[in-house]
Amino acid sequence: MSLPTRLRLWTIVIIAGVLYLLAQFGVGLYTDFLWFQHLNLDSVFLTGLWARVGVGLAVAGPVVVLFWLNVFIARWQSVQNVLFFSDETLVAQRFIVWLTWAAGLVLGWLVAVAASNDWLLFLRFLNRQSFNLADPIFNMDVGFYIFSLPVYHFVQRWLVIALFLSLIGAAAIYALAQQNNLTEGRLVILPHVQLHLAVLGIFIFLAFAVGHWLDRFDLMYSTRGVAFGASYTDINVALPALWVMIAIAVIAAGILLVNIFLRRAALSLLAVFIWIVTGIVGAGFIPGLVQRYMVEPNELASEAPYIENNIRFTNLAYGLDRVQERDFSEVAPLSSEMLTDNEATLKNIRLWDYRPLQQTYQQIQAIRLYYRFFDIDLDRYTINDEIRQVALAARELDVSRLQDPTWVTQRLQFTHGYGAVVNPVNEVTGDGLPLLWVKDLPPESSVGLDITRPEIYHGEGTADYVFVQTQEREFSYPSGDQNVYTNYEGSGGVVLDSYLKRLAFALRLADVNMLLSQDFTPTSRVMLFRNITDRARHIAPFLRYDSDPYLIINPDGQLYWLLDAYTTSNLFPYSEPIGDLNYIRNSVKVVIDAYNGTPTFYVIDPTDPLIQSYLAIFPGLFTPLADMPDWLRAHLRYPEDLFTIQARLFQTYHMRDVNVFYNKEDLWQTPKETFAGNTQDVEPYYVVLRLPGETQNEYVLTQPFTPNTKDNLIAWLAARSDGENYGQLIVYRFPKQELVFGPLQIEGRIDQDPEISAQITLWSQSGSQVIRGNLLVLPIDNSLLYVEPLYLQAVNGQIPELKRVIVVSGDRVVMRETLAAGLQALFGEAGPPLTSTQSPTPPAVPTEPLSDDLNQLAITASNHYEAAQKALQNGDWATYGEELEKMKAALDALVRLTSEQ
């Protein structure tokens, strides 16, 4: 095959590949635009798109032009000075030209794609904000480090890359011109080659000098010292070394400039060698020696001002500077009067741990195999004019559990979950099961939490795409032996009102059935990104999202998801990093309609400079807090992920004194507890209580602390969630001269109690698994109450039942069937008059007259069995139990008559 033919074939292949990539890219853009448009967020999509295109072209253009310029200069120089490919044909020379153009285009595409990923850096830079806080070394505003410095590094990095690519391209052309010499093992560097490469080397070293100048600011993130941030060695050794590196890089560029005239290759190599050696010695070897032999022997004296910087900036970056510190006065014995005054707290003590409760929900309320409860959420609602903490979960659809999955069932029929389950956290039935306030299909409520729009098209476990408003009826929920069907009536999903849209989404989803199915109509819709976290992340990828979104039932009976979003950075100077961040603010609350998927991004912390920048970039995305409805404000809660990060850091950074911090004299830790037979960290937990020193009950997220390596309580941190107090952090310190039992010590006292130990042993020997729930430490005025629920689960069983509640106060440890009984046992006759948290056991099922005929008894038992199975399918657990009792009575009579005969 001749060379021209090969060139044409390669050209066809490359063009076909480019067209395929462009088609895929175009389909993705078009369908993404339609998806954003149906949410009225097309301005957000277009802002990101034009930013990507702008950054890609702004970087790729100069890189490609610089590459072509140097390569064609090298080719022109080679043609002018030597016999360029003297034995080659004109076709070969044209091939080199074509290859140069093609290489530049491919290079430009790759550079544009890589550079466009950093589009947000430039938008933040163009909309940068001030933190009104200067770093203590260079006196630069923190905004410089978060908004500007990344862009300067970006430009310097791509400048170096462009210069090196040009150097490589030019060197390759000169090498081709020298192919005869290279074949003979000779290398001749001609003057024009040395001149060209030296000029490129000059610019490379000047770019290196700029990089070293920027590296000075990166010392704010040094990990060399005893605390994160610039240390003694960084400021007194590494910083001067960087100035030396800047000087060496400039001198090296000067040497290359002079060598243009001297034309000594060894001189150029010497400049490069000196720069490399200086970097190794100045940046690594000497600072390491100083740190080891000068700083470490006198570490506190040397590092004190830098430790102080770390303490201050870490507290500022994580919002710990706003923590209010209060003393928890001398712990008084718990009294009956205290309990009576704190009845609201007692009514909301969480006896139902979310882990066994999730198992229970799945067993008694899933109704069908394809329904799942992915998570248990905690919130509070006003019931009968009282604040009540509840557990609730959405009944979502899991199509992977369908018995006979097909494209029609997975995409057109089974499209959504249905309803929710709600129970008060402190109430239990006589059978040890949660008392359900909202249950069954369709959902029914006994306390006014009516759900009028129970369909859940967007949820925590929903990840697949579906089509709605097709000719195929959608499955809604089961009702006995029949199924109830529905048609979607909302505005969610992209309308497929043209064949072009169907074709585009079929290509995107790789789903040819979209084109073959006859079920689509001009009003049919495709729903994408139905997982609420993925949905929010696709809209605003620059925010970080909480791991625990929670469900809300609004007063009109509609279901909404609330997802906490954070602005974060890893560029806050001197701030101790946690994972990949060292600055965080809970600036946004994302609310998503479970039916339509409509998102609303509420800004709740407009003082955050990062969210101020995003507000300027995406003005059509965010909604001010003032526009949030009152019913939604009543359900705001302090996010657990943020609280966990703050609590973890506060264990160390509550020590503001440098000497105390350095010696870790007052280091705290997360206490331990026993759960399901394993020792684990106590998780933060939500409670309704009246904080010491306050007058109103409120919803609070709390975390106790113990001293490092000890088990007694030293303090507890509270995050407030209600009204104007939302977001306030308060730490209560226990008196150090007094022993206050921690969770693990209370667990030990429970294990040592003869009555409790004997009962647990008896249960275990009888084949039941004893599950010890979360041990709650509850402040009651200036006293403490410890509460731990006990669950029983049969070895082969699936339903944990709440059977006992352990209550501890002072030197008393009691275990009773209910919390009310336990509190009564603590105080005897003087106990508080609390309402039992256990619902009465339902009365015995009235017995019906039974026949003395064996055949009739068998028929009666069979009828009751069938009725029980039907009740089970309907989720009617009361009738299910009654029918089983009647079946048992018939079977007992049958056995009796058989034995008599």
XYZ file of N, CA and C in Angstrom, residues 610-765:
468
model
N -17.229 32.022 50.754
C -17.349 31.081 49.639
C -18.758 31.096 49.050
N -19.772 31.103 49.900
C -21.133 31.131 49.370
C -21.427 32.488 48.740
N -20.789 33.544 49.222
C -20.931 34.850 48.581
C -20.390 34.808 47.151
N -19.279 34.103 46.971
C -18.713 33.955 45.630
C -19.650 33.149 44.737
N -20.209 32.050 45.255
C -21.113 31.226 44.457
C -22.411 31.973 44.147
N -22.848 32.822 45.060
C -24.034 33.637 44.792
C -23.794 34.572 43.610
N -22.591 35.116 43.527
C -22.266 35.992 42.413
C -22.123 35.209 41.106
N -21.640 33.968 41.183
C -21.444 33.152 39.982
C -22.774 32.604 39.473
N -23.608 32.097 40.397
C -24.878 31.446 40.034
C -26.042 32.172 40.714
N -26.370 33.364 40.278
C -27.437 34.121 40.964
C -28.803 33.462 40.864
N -29.020 32.616 39.862
C -30.328 31.988 39.707
C -30.486 30.680 40.443
N -29.457 30.256 41.150
C -29.502 28.953 41.816
C -30.002 29.038 43.245
N -29.584 30.059 43.969
C -29.804 30.099 45.413
C -31.010 30.952 45.786
N -31.600 30.568 46.931
C -32.768 31.258 47.476
C -32.429 31.741 48.882
N -32.752 32.980 49.224
C -32.425 33.468 50.575
C -33.248 32.772 51.648
N -32.695 32.725 52.846
C -33.368 32.073 53.966
C -34.713 32.718 54.268
N -34.831 34.013 54.003
C -36.086 34.711 54.289
C -37.262 34.127 53.507
N -36.977 33.454 52.390
C -38.049 32.872 51.579
C -38.406 31.455 52.011
N -37.722 30.916 53.006
C -38.033 29.574 53.464
C -39.330 29.596 54.260
N -40.285 28.722 53.953
C -41.555 28.722 54.694
C -41.346 28.331 56.156
N -42.256 28.779 57.012
C -42.121 28.541 58.450
C -42.152 27.049 58.782
N -42.991 26.275 58.072
C -43.079 24.852 58.386
C -41.748 24.150 58.137
N -40.992 24.657 57.153
C -39.693 24.046 56.853
C -38.646 24.469 57.878
N -38.709 25.720 58.303
C -37.762 26.188 59.333
C -37.905 25.373 60.612
N -39.135 24.950 60.897
C -39.365 24.188 62.127
C -38.685 22.823 62.101
N -38.215 22.396 60.924
C -37.592 21.081 60.805
C -36.091 21.167 60.526
N -35.529 22.362 60.559
C -34.077 22.469 60.398
C -33.396 21.837 61.613
N -32.343 21.139 61.357
C -31.566 20.557 62.449
C -30.075 20.698 62.138
N -29.293 20.784 63.189
C -27.850 20.926 62.992
C -27.311 19.629 62.385
N -26.535 19.713 61.287
C -26.124 18.484 60.589
C -25.098 17.674 61.373
N -25.292 16.371 61.362
C -24.455 15.482 62.164
C -23.038 15.371 61.609
N -22.864 15.396 60.278
C -21.517 15.286 59.702
C -20.648 16.459 60.138
N -21.183 17.667 60.052
C -20.435 18.842 60.479
C -20.139 18.777 61.967
N -21.138 18.400 62.748
C -20.968 18.324 64.200
C -19.887 17.300 64.564
N -19.851 16.183 63.851
C -18.842 15.161 64.123
C -17.440 15.697 63.868
N -17.262 16.434 62.777
C -15.960 17.037 62.477
C -15.580 18.039 63.555
N -16.518 18.899 63.924
C -16.223 19.914 64.934
C -15.914 19.281 66.289
N -16.690 18.252 66.657
C -16.455 17.591 67.940
C -15.093 16.911 67.960
N -14.717 16.307 66.854
C -13.410 15.642 66.779
C -12.273 16.639 66.962
N -12.375 17.792 66.325
C -11.324 18.801 66.464
C -11.355 19.465 67.831
N -12.557 19.656 68.357
C -12.675 20.363 69.633
C -12.052 19.570 70.773
N -11.922 18.266 70.604
C -11.262 17.464 71.625
C -9.841 17.944 71.885
N -9.215 18.500 70.857
C -7.854 19.037 70.989
C -7.848 20.550 71.038
N -8.643 21.185 70.178
C -8.523 22.628 69.999
C -9.355 23.448 70.980
N -9.949 22.785 72.004
C -10.501 23.578 73.097
C -9.366 24.115 73.966
N -8.165 23.540 73.811
C -6.991 24.025 74.548
C -6.425 25.222 73.790
N -6.632 26.404 74.294
C -6.190 27.623 73.604
C -4.812 28.074 74.091
N -4.382 27.603 75.227
C -3.059 27.955 75.748
C -1.991 27.116 75.035
N -0.945 27.755 74.557
C 0.079 27.067 73.772
C 0.755 25.966 74.575
N 1.119 26.252 75.819
C 1.800 25.241 76.635
C 0.904 24.028 76.874
N -0.365 24.279 77.188
C -1.296 23.183 77.436
C -1.506 22.385 76.158
N -1.621 23.090 75.027
C -1.828 22.424 73.742
C -0.619 21.553 73.386
N 0.560 22.096 73.542
C 1.767 21.349 73.170
C 1.914 20.084 74.004
N 1.653 20.184 75.288
C 1.819 19.034 76.185
C 0.591 18.133 76.221
N -0.478 18.546 75.499
C -1.731 17.774 75.480
C -2.199 17.473 76.909
N -2.157 18.496 77.755
C -2.494 18.311 79.162
C -3.988 18.076 79.390
N -4.809 18.583 78.476
C -6.256 18.480 78.673
C -6.910 17.884 77.434
N -6.292 16.857 76.881
C -6.810 16.228 75.664
C -8.055 15.407 75.991
N -9.088 15.552 75.148
C -10.324 14.802 75.327
C -10.426 13.726 74.269
N -11.399 12.845 74.455
C -11.679 11.815 73.467
C -13.174 11.503 73.468
N -13.608 10.831 72.402
C -14.988 10.379 72.329
C -15.170 9.173 73.241
N -16.166 9.170 74.119
C -16.348 8.035 75.033
C -16.756 6.765 74.284
N -16.606 5.648 74.956
C -16.973 4.344 74.408
C -18.283 3.878 75.043
N -18.975 2.996 74.329
C -20.180 2.359 74.839
C -20.258 0.946 74.285
N -21.139 0.145 74.848
C -21.367 -1.211 74.360
C -22.646 -1.238 73.537
N -22.530 -1.673 72.287
C -23.708 -1.814 71.433
C -23.654 -3.184 70.768
N -24.728 -3.963 70.951
C -24.843 -5.295 70.340
C -23.617 -6.148 70.635
N -23.085 -6.010 71.858
C -21.962 -6.834 72.271
C -20.606 -6.312 71.877
N -20.549 -5.191 71.160
C -19.269 -4.618 70.730
C -19.057 -3.257 71.374
N -17.788 -2.940 71.644
C -17.435 -1.622 72.173
C -17.162 -0.681 71.017
N -17.814 0.463 71.036
C -17.676 1.415 69.942
C -17.765 2.842 70.483
N -17.406 3.801 69.621
C -17.514 5.212 70.003
C -18.981 5.609 70.153
N -19.251 6.470 71.124
C -20.596 7.023 71.282
C -20.852 7.995 70.134
N -21.916 7.760 69.397
C -22.274 8.647 68.297
C -23.032 9.858 68.828
N -22.920 11.007 68.141
C -23.770 12.143 68.523
C -25.245 11.759 68.398
N -26.092 12.335 69.247
C -27.515 11.988 69.192
C -28.376 13.223 69.437
N -29.538 13.208 68.778
C -30.490 14.303 68.909
C -31.390 14.050 70.117
N -31.650 15.108 70.878
C -32.541 15.020 72.040
C -33.355 16.300 72.135
N -34.497 16.184 72.761
C -35.281 17.363 73.135
C -35.022 17.608 74.614
N -34.438 18.747 74.937
C -34.158 19.036 76.345
C -34.055 20.532 76.564
N -34.053 20.887 77.845
C -33.842 22.280 78.249
C -32.391 22.396 78.692
N -31.613 23.125 77.914
C -30.197 23.266 78.244
C -30.022 23.963 79.589
N -29.036 23.557 80.357
C -28.765 24.260 81.623
C -28.559 25.754 81.388
N -29.250 26.543 82.135
C -29.174 27.989 81.982
C -30.203 28.565 81.031
N -30.984 27.696 80.354
C -32.016 28.154 79.434
C -33.398 27.883 80.027
N -34.412 28.468 79.390
C -35.767 28.342 79.938
C -36.704 27.537 79.050
N -36.306 27.284 77.780
C -37.183 26.601 76.845
C -36.583 25.264 76.421
N -37.481 24.299 76.187
C -37.034 23.037 75.600
C -36.708 23.263 74.130
N -35.707 22.555 73.641
C -35.297 22.720 72.256
C -34.670 21.442 71.730
N -34.539 21.414 70.397
C -33.964 20.239 69.731
C -32.462 20.436 69.639
N -31.726 19.484 70.193
C -30.287 19.664 70.368
C -29.566 18.401 69.912
N -28.411 18.601 69.307
C -27.505 17.500 68.970
C -26.356 17.527 69.975
N -26.109 16.415 70.659
C -25.139 16.416 71.751
C -24.063 15.357 71.537
N -22.911 15.602 72.159
C -21.797 14.661 72.154
C -21.037 14.791 73.476
N -21.018 13.747 74.293
C -20.218 13.800 75.526
C -18.735 13.564 75.228
N -17.881 13.999 76.151
C -16.436 13.796 76.037
C -15.898 13.205 77.337
N -14.817 12.443 77.201
C -14.078 11.955 78.364
C -12.630 12.381 78.227
N -11.863 12.462 79.339
C -10.433 12.742 79.211
C -9.737 11.630 78.437
N -8.642 11.976 77.774
C -7.899 10.986 77.005
C -7.452 9.832 77.890
N -7.728 8.604 77.426
C -7.377 7.347 78.099
C -8.163 7.129 79.387
N -9.175 7.936 79.657
C -10.007 7.741 80.841
C -11.470 7.607 80.418
N -12.304 7.136 81.349
C -13.695 6.855 81.010
C -14.705 7.775 81.685
N -14.267 8.641 82.607
C -15.216 9.537 83.258
C -15.524 10.720 82.352
N -16.709 11.301 82.529
C -17.095 12.449 81.711
C -16.324 13.694 82.125
N -15.934 14.487 81.116
C -15.245 15.749 81.381
C -16.034 16.950 80.845
N -16.864 16.711 79.782
C -17.646 17.803 79.181
C -18.634 17.210 78.189
N -19.532 18.051 77.723
C -20.403 17.661 76.607
C -20.699 18.881 75.746
N -20.766 18.621 74.446
C -20.960 19.675 73.451
C -22.378 19.591 72.912
N -23.030 20.738 72.791
C -24.412 20.787 72.305
C -24.504 21.740 71.122
N -25.208 21.319 70.073
C -25.491 22.166 68.909
C -26.994 22.417 68.864
N -27.376 23.668 68.837
C -28.785 24.038 68.894
C -29.385 24.101 67.492
N -30.668 23.758 67.392
C -31.311 23.648 66.076
C -32.545 24.521 65.918
N -33.030 25.136 66.949
C -34.326 25.808 66.890
C -34.198 27.324 66.749
N -35.060 27.879 65.893
C -35.252 29.329 65.804
C -33.982 30.116 65.606
N -33.900 31.236 66.332
C -32.758 32.125 66.206
C -31.487 31.540 66.806
N -31.639 30.491 67.600
C -30.462 29.856 68.202
C -29.818 28.831 67.285
N -30.377 28.656 66.079
C -29.840 27.632 65.190
C -28.339 27.869 64.951
N -27.575 26.786 65.063
C -26.149 26.841 64.762
C -25.259 27.193 65.939
N -25.852 27.568 67.072
C -25.019 27.908 68.234
C -24.445 26.629 68.861
N -23.180 26.710 69.239
C -22.492 25.604 69.900
C -22.175 25.999 71.334
N -22.482 25.102 72.261
C -22.214 25.342 73.678
C -21.507 24.121 74.245
N -20.430 24.335 74.965
C -19.763 23.234 75.654
C -19.953 23.431 77.153
N -20.398 22.376 77.812
C -20.574 22.381 79.264
C -19.453 21.536 79.872
N -18.688 22.147 80.763
C -17.563 21.465 81.401
C -17.967 20.994 82.794
N -17.723 19.722 83.061
C -17.978 19.195 84.396
C -16.839 19.592 85.334
N -17.136 19.719 86.620
C -16.058 20.053 87.576
C -14.996 18.958 87.600
N -13.726 19.354 87.475
C -12.645 18.373 87.419
C -12.415 17.676 88.749
N -12.834 18.321 89.821
C -12.602 17.714 91.136
C -13.661 16.685 91.499
N -14.633 16.462 90.593
C -15.727 15.549 90.891
C -15.772 14.447 89.845
N -15.993 13.208 90.272
C -16.098 12.079 89.349
C -17.513 12.020 88.780
N -17.590 12.132 87.468
C -18.868 12.009 86.761
C -18.742 10.809 85.837
N -19.603 9.818 86.052
C -19.478 8.570 85.319
C -19.685 8.784 83.819
N -18.816 8.143 83.028
C -18.950 8.136 81.586
C -19.722 6.922 81.122
N -20.078 6.870 79.816
C -20.894 5.763 79.300
C -20.300 4.380 79.570
N -18.999 4.210 79.361
C -18.420 2.884 79.549
C -18.418 2.477 81.021
N -18.274 3.450 81.917
C -18.353 3.137 83.346
C -19.774 2.739 83.732
N -20.750 3.403 83.142
C -22.142 3.021 83.388
C -22.414 1.626 82.830
N -21.867 1.330 81.659
C -22.013 -0.018 81.102
C -21.433 -1.054 82.064
N -20.297 -0.722 82.680
C -19.705 -1.647 83.642
C -20.590 -1.858 84.868
N -21.208 -0.784 85.348
C -22.100 -0.897 86.497
C -23.334 -1.727 86.143
N -23.809 -1.590 84.894
C -24.945 -2.405 84.458
C -24.545 -3.880 84.450
N -23.343 -4.171 83.941
C -22.888 -5.567 83.888
C -22.740 -6.166 85.288
N -22.425 -5.322 86.273
C -22.195 -5.813 87.633
C -23.478 -5.953 88.439
N -24.585 -5.443 87.910
C -25.836 -5.556 88.645
C -26.323 -7.005 88.592
N -26.520 -7.671 89.730
C -26.870 -9.106 89.737
C -28.181 -9.390 89.012
N -29.199 -8.568 89.260
C -30.504 -8.818 88.656
C -30.447 -8.703 87.142
N -29.805 -7.620 86.651
C -29.724 -7.410 85.205
C -28.860 -8.480 84.555
N -27.712 -8.769 85.174
C -26.812 -9.773 84.616
C -27.491 -11.135 84.522
N -28.230 -11.505 85.560
C -28.905 -12.804 85.563
C -29.986 -12.858 84.479
N -30.720 -11.756 84.298
C -31.781 -11.739 83.304
C -31.211 -11.849 81.885
N -30.128 -11.120 81.635
C -29.508 -11.175 80.305
C -28.973 -12.578 80.030
N -28.373 -13.193 81.043
C -27.863 -14.560 80.885
C -28.993 -15.528 80.589
N -30.122 -15.359 81.280
C -31.270 -16.224 81.071
C -31.802 -16.097 79.646
N -31.923 -14.885 79.171
C -32.383 -14.666 77.805
C -31.440 -15.308 76.791
N -30.143 -15.139 77.029
C -29.157 -15.675 76.092
C -29.224 -17.197 76.053
N -29.420 -17.823 77.236
C -29.479 -19.288 77.292
C -30.740 -19.840 76.645
